[in-house]
Short mmCIF file of C-alpha atoms in Angstrom, two decimals:
data_model
loop_
_atom_site.label_atom_id
_atom_site.label_comp_id
_atom_site.label_asym_id
_atom_site.label_seq_id
_atom_site.Cartn_x
_atom_site.Cartn_y
_atom_site.Cartn_z
CA ASP N 13 73.86 17.99 -38.21
CA ALA N 14 74.26 14.78 -40.33
CA GLY N 15 74.14 15.61 -44.00
CA VAL N 16 72.87 13.31 -46.72
CA THR N 17 73.56 9.56 -46.41
CA GLN N 18 73.94 6.97 -48.88
CA SER N 19 74.50 3.43 -48.62
CA PRO N 20 76.14 1.27 -49.58
CA THR N 21 79.19 2.97 -50.82
CA HIS N 22 80.28 0.46 -53.31
CA LEU N 23 78.32 -2.30 -55.05
CA ILE N 24 79.52 -4.81 -57.87
CA LYS N 25 76.55 -6.96 -59.31
CA THR N 26 76.51 -8.78 -62.56
CA ARG N 27 74.37 -8.54 -65.54
CA GLY N 28 70.70 -9.31 -64.95
CA GLN N 29 70.61 -8.77 -61.17
CA HIS N 30 68.76 -6.53 -59.23
CA VAL N 31 70.16 -3.45 -56.91
CA THR N 32 68.53 -1.59 -54.03
CA LEU N 33 70.49 1.93 -53.09
CA ARG N 34 69.48 3.42 -50.00
CA CYS N 35 69.33 7.40 -49.19
CA SER N 36 68.36 9.35 -46.03
CA PRO N 37 67.98 13.14 -46.50
CA ILE N 38 68.93 16.17 -44.38
CA SER N 39 66.80 15.97 -41.40
CA GLY N 40 63.89 18.25 -42.02
CA HIS N 41 64.05 17.92 -45.70
CA LYS N 42 61.03 16.40 -47.60
CA SER N 43 62.04 16.02 -51.01
CA VAL N 44 64.83 13.25 -52.49
CA SER N 45 65.99 13.46 -55.84
CA TRP N 46 68.12 10.40 -57.56
CA TYR N 47 70.94 11.54 -60.40
CA GLN N 48 72.70 8.85 -62.34
CA GLN N 49 76.21 10.15 -63.09
CA VAL N 50 78.08 8.19 -65.73
CA LEU N 51 81.89 8.39 -66.06
CA GLY N 52 82.77 11.60 -67.92
CA GLN N 53 79.38 13.29 -67.66
CA GLY N 54 77.17 15.25 -65.46
CA PRO N 55 74.49 13.77 -63.16
CA GLN N 56 71.01 12.88 -65.15
CA PHE N 57 68.03 13.44 -62.91
CA ILE N 58 66.13 10.02 -62.30
CA PHE N 59 63.41 10.78 -60.20
CA GLN N 60 62.20 13.02 -57.27
CA TYR N 61 60.45 12.08 -54.40
CA TYR N 62 58.24 14.70 -52.19
CA GLU N 63 55.80 13.87 -49.15
CA LYS N 64 56.35 10.12 -50.30
CA GLU N 65 54.69 10.68 -54.09
CA GLU N 66 56.56 10.87 -56.93
CA ARG N 67 56.92 14.49 -58.63
CA GLY N 68 59.40 14.21 -61.59
CA ARG N 69 60.77 11.53 -63.45
CA GLY N 70 63.84 11.61 -65.81
CA ASN N 71 64.09 9.57 -69.27
CA PHE N 72 65.07 6.36 -67.68
CA PRO N 73 63.50 2.91 -68.82
CA ASP N 74 60.85 1.05 -66.33
CA ARG N 75 63.81 -0.86 -64.83
CA PHE N 76 64.61 1.89 -62.60
CA SER N 77 62.04 2.47 -59.73
CA ALA N 78 62.05 4.57 -56.49
CA ARG N 79 60.03 4.87 -53.33
CA GLN N 80 60.11 7.42 -50.21
CA PHE N 81 59.28 6.33 -46.97
CA PRO N 82 57.35 8.29 -44.10
CA ASN N 83 60.62 9.49 -42.65
CA TYR N 84 61.51 10.60 -46.00
CA SER N 85 64.44 8.16 -46.55
CA SER N 86 64.06 6.71 -50.05
CA GLU N 87 65.29 3.58 -52.05
CA LEU N 88 66.00 3.55 -55.92
CA ASN N 89 65.82 0.07 -57.22
CA VAL N 90 67.28 -0.96 -60.58
CA ASN N 91 66.23 -4.38 -61.99
CA ALA N 92 67.81 -6.51 -64.78
CA LEU N 93 70.95 -4.59 -64.41
CA LEU N 94 72.83 -3.55 -67.71
CA LEU N 95 76.70 -2.85 -68.34
CA GLY N 96 75.67 0.57 -68.86
CA ASP N 97 74.23 1.13 -65.60
CA SER N 98 77.87 1.26 -63.79
CA ALA N 99 77.73 4.68 -62.77
CA LEU N 100 77.76 6.72 -59.23
CA TYR N 101 74.17 7.16 -58.19
CA LEU N 102 73.90 10.16 -56.35
CA CYS N 103 70.83 11.35 -53.73
CA ALA N 104 70.11 14.80 -53.18
CA SER N 105 67.91 16.27 -50.47
CA SER N 106 65.98 19.72 -50.33
CA SER N 107 63.52 20.96 -48.22
CA GLY N 108 61.00 21.98 -50.52
CA LEU N 109 59.59 20.82 -54.15
CA ARG N 110 60.83 23.50 -56.27
CA LEU N 111 64.41 24.52 -56.42
CA GLU N 112 64.18 28.47 -56.17
CA GLY N 113 65.25 30.81 -53.72
CA LYS N 114 66.63 29.27 -50.54
CA ASN N 115 65.64 25.97 -51.65
CA GLU N 116 68.97 24.23 -52.59
CA GLN N 117 69.74 20.63 -53.21
CA PHE N 118 72.48 19.19 -51.39
CA PHE N 119 74.08 15.85 -52.43
CA GLY N 120 75.12 12.82 -50.84
CA PRO N 121 78.61 11.07 -50.93
CA GLY N 122 76.83 8.68 -53.81
CA THR N 123 77.00 5.05 -54.44
CA ARG N 124 79.43 3.59 -56.70
CA LEU N 125 77.60 0.86 -58.67
CA THR N 126 79.90 -1.69 -60.93
CA VAL N 127 77.91 -4.28 -63.27
CA LEU N 128 80.18 -6.96 -64.48
CA GLU D 9 65.43 19.29 -74.93
CA ASP D 10 67.05 21.08 -72.09
CA LYS D 11 70.66 21.57 -72.70
CA VAL D 12 73.35 22.87 -70.61
CA VAL D 13 77.10 23.02 -72.43
CA GLN D 14 80.09 23.95 -70.51
CA SER D 15 83.43 25.10 -71.90
CA PRO D 16 86.30 24.23 -71.85
CA LEU D 17 85.57 20.17 -71.24
CA SER D 18 89.47 20.44 -69.43
CA LEU D 19 91.83 22.87 -68.58
CA VAL D 20 95.63 22.43 -67.20
CA VAL D 21 97.02 25.71 -65.67
CA HIS D 22 99.71 26.72 -63.19
CA GLU D 23 99.18 27.71 -59.60
CA GLY D 24 98.43 31.41 -59.57
CA ASP D 25 96.71 31.55 -62.88
CA THR D 26 93.53 32.72 -63.43
CA VAL D 27 90.92 30.70 -65.27
CA THR D 28 87.37 31.40 -66.48
CA LEU D 29 84.90 28.56 -67.07
CA ASN D 30 81.85 28.92 -69.13
CA CYS D 31 78.27 27.78 -68.91
CA SER D 32 75.37 28.22 -71.65
CA TYR D 33 71.94 26.77 -71.19
CA GLU D 34 68.89 26.16 -72.92
CA VAL D 35 66.36 25.28 -70.55
CA THR D 36 62.34 25.73 -70.73
CA ASN D 37 61.73 26.44 -66.92
CA PHE D 38 64.88 28.40 -65.69
CA ARG D 39 64.66 28.90 -61.82
CA SER D 40 68.36 29.23 -61.04
CA LEU D 41 71.88 28.75 -62.41
CA LEU D 42 74.26 26.74 -59.78
CA TRP D 43 77.80 25.76 -59.69
CA TYR D 44 79.12 22.76 -58.11
CA LYS D 45 83.06 21.55 -57.11
CA GLN D 46 83.14 17.74 -57.46
CA GLU D 47 86.63 16.11 -56.32
CA LYS D 48 85.70 12.74 -55.59
CA LYS D 49 82.06 11.84 -54.94
CA ALA D 50 79.55 14.30 -54.06
CA PRO D 51 79.33 17.72 -55.63
CA THR D 52 79.55 20.56 -53.22
CA PHE D 53 77.79 23.64 -53.94
CA LEU D 54 79.75 26.97 -54.71
CA PHE D 55 76.87 29.57 -56.24
CA MET D 56 73.36 30.05 -56.75
CA LEU D 57 72.51 32.82 -59.47
CA THR D 58 68.86 33.69 -59.99
CA SER D 59 69.78 37.36 -61.49
CA SER D 60 71.46 38.79 -64.42
CA GLY D 61 74.58 40.86 -63.66
CA ILE D 62 74.94 40.28 -60.08
CA GLU D 63 78.14 38.91 -59.04
CA LYS D 64 78.44 36.36 -56.46
CA LYS D 65 81.83 36.13 -54.54
CA SER D 66 83.27 33.78 -52.03
CA GLY D 67 87.31 34.25 -51.16
CA ARG D 68 88.79 33.56 -54.76
CA LEU D 69 85.86 32.36 -56.85
CA SER D 70 83.17 34.64 -58.46
CA SER D 71 80.09 34.00 -60.70
CA ILE D 72 77.95 36.00 -62.73
CA LEU D 73 74.73 35.02 -64.80
CA ASP D 74 73.72 36.57 -67.93
CA LYS D 75 69.91 35.50 -68.28
CA LYS D 76 69.70 37.58 -71.63
CA GLU D 77 72.61 36.00 -73.51
CA LEU D 78 71.69 32.54 -71.62
CA PHE D 79 75.22 31.98 -70.01
CA SER D 80 77.19 32.04 -66.75
CA ILE D 81 80.99 32.08 -66.07
CA LEU D 82 82.86 30.98 -63.25
CA ASN D 83 86.21 32.94 -62.36
CA ILE D 84 88.83 31.17 -59.99
CA THR D 85 91.86 33.78 -59.48
CA ALA D 86 95.42 32.77 -58.01
CA THR D 87 94.49 28.89 -58.70
CA GLN D 88 95.66 26.54 -55.91
CA THR D 89 96.51 22.85 -56.52
CA GLY D 90 93.56 22.46 -54.05
CA ASP D 91 91.24 24.11 -56.82
CA SER D 92 91.84 20.79 -58.88
CA ALA D 93 88.37 19.38 -59.47
CA ILE D 94 85.38 18.89 -62.10
CA TYR D 95 83.28 22.10 -61.78
CA LEU D 96 79.62 21.42 -62.82
CA CYS D 97 77.07 23.92 -63.95
CA ALA D 98 73.41 23.14 -63.69
CA VAL D 99 70.06 24.90 -64.03
CA ALA D 100 67.28 24.33 -61.76
CA ASP D 101 64.17 23.71 -63.89
CA GLY D 102 61.42 23.40 -61.81
CA ASN D 103 62.07 20.73 -59.41
CA LYS D 104 65.15 19.03 -61.02
CA LEU D 105 68.74 20.23 -61.97
CA VAL D 106 69.86 19.73 -65.52
CA PHE D 107 73.88 19.21 -65.52
CA GLY D 108 76.47 20.28 -67.97
CA ALA D 109 79.23 17.77 -68.67
CA GLY D 110 81.63 19.43 -66.27
CA THR D 111 84.93 21.18 -66.80
CA ILE D 112 88.10 19.12 -65.52
CA LEU D 113 90.29 21.52 -64.03
CA ARG D 114 94.10 20.80 -62.84
CA VAL D 115 96.16 23.05 -61.31
CA LYS D 116 99.92 22.07 -61.49
CA SER D 117 102.37 23.28 -58.86
#
């Protein structure tokens, strides 16, 4: 069974551009979360989507947006890129809304975004 | 504000040594504490802890949670070069994970 997949693997953009990152969760998982990991830091929560609705949002500006599709895959969009947006963007899927009991989050390989 | 603090930030040991990694937390809506190993990209799951005082073990790795003192430790015995990685501690706060900055472990042969 395939794990969480993300595309693209790497991406290079320039300041001011827009980027779209994609994620496909584990089959049967309805929750997708996005995290940003800047070099030298732990991942920071950006969004959670569950059953196609936003169910959580971290402390990120409105330049960051996301959506979830009927097949539970998700896109993360970042507008007006800044140098500080350079990071590893991780997608994680889980079966339920709350992270408790057997409901673990499984991470994808990430998308490495470099903003020049 | 929710906070997870890991120590030490980095550690260099020799093969065969035993290491202890620390994680303390202040999280409003604690559900569980998780440990991940991150080598190149995706963090890989090690343990989920929800109850105090119950040790979880997997091979040479073990972990325990103290919910009264709000901390957890991850022990690795008989370290190997393949244990070299970033070890991340995270607390499940409702529907999201709050991560610490990680401990960089390097095991020298």
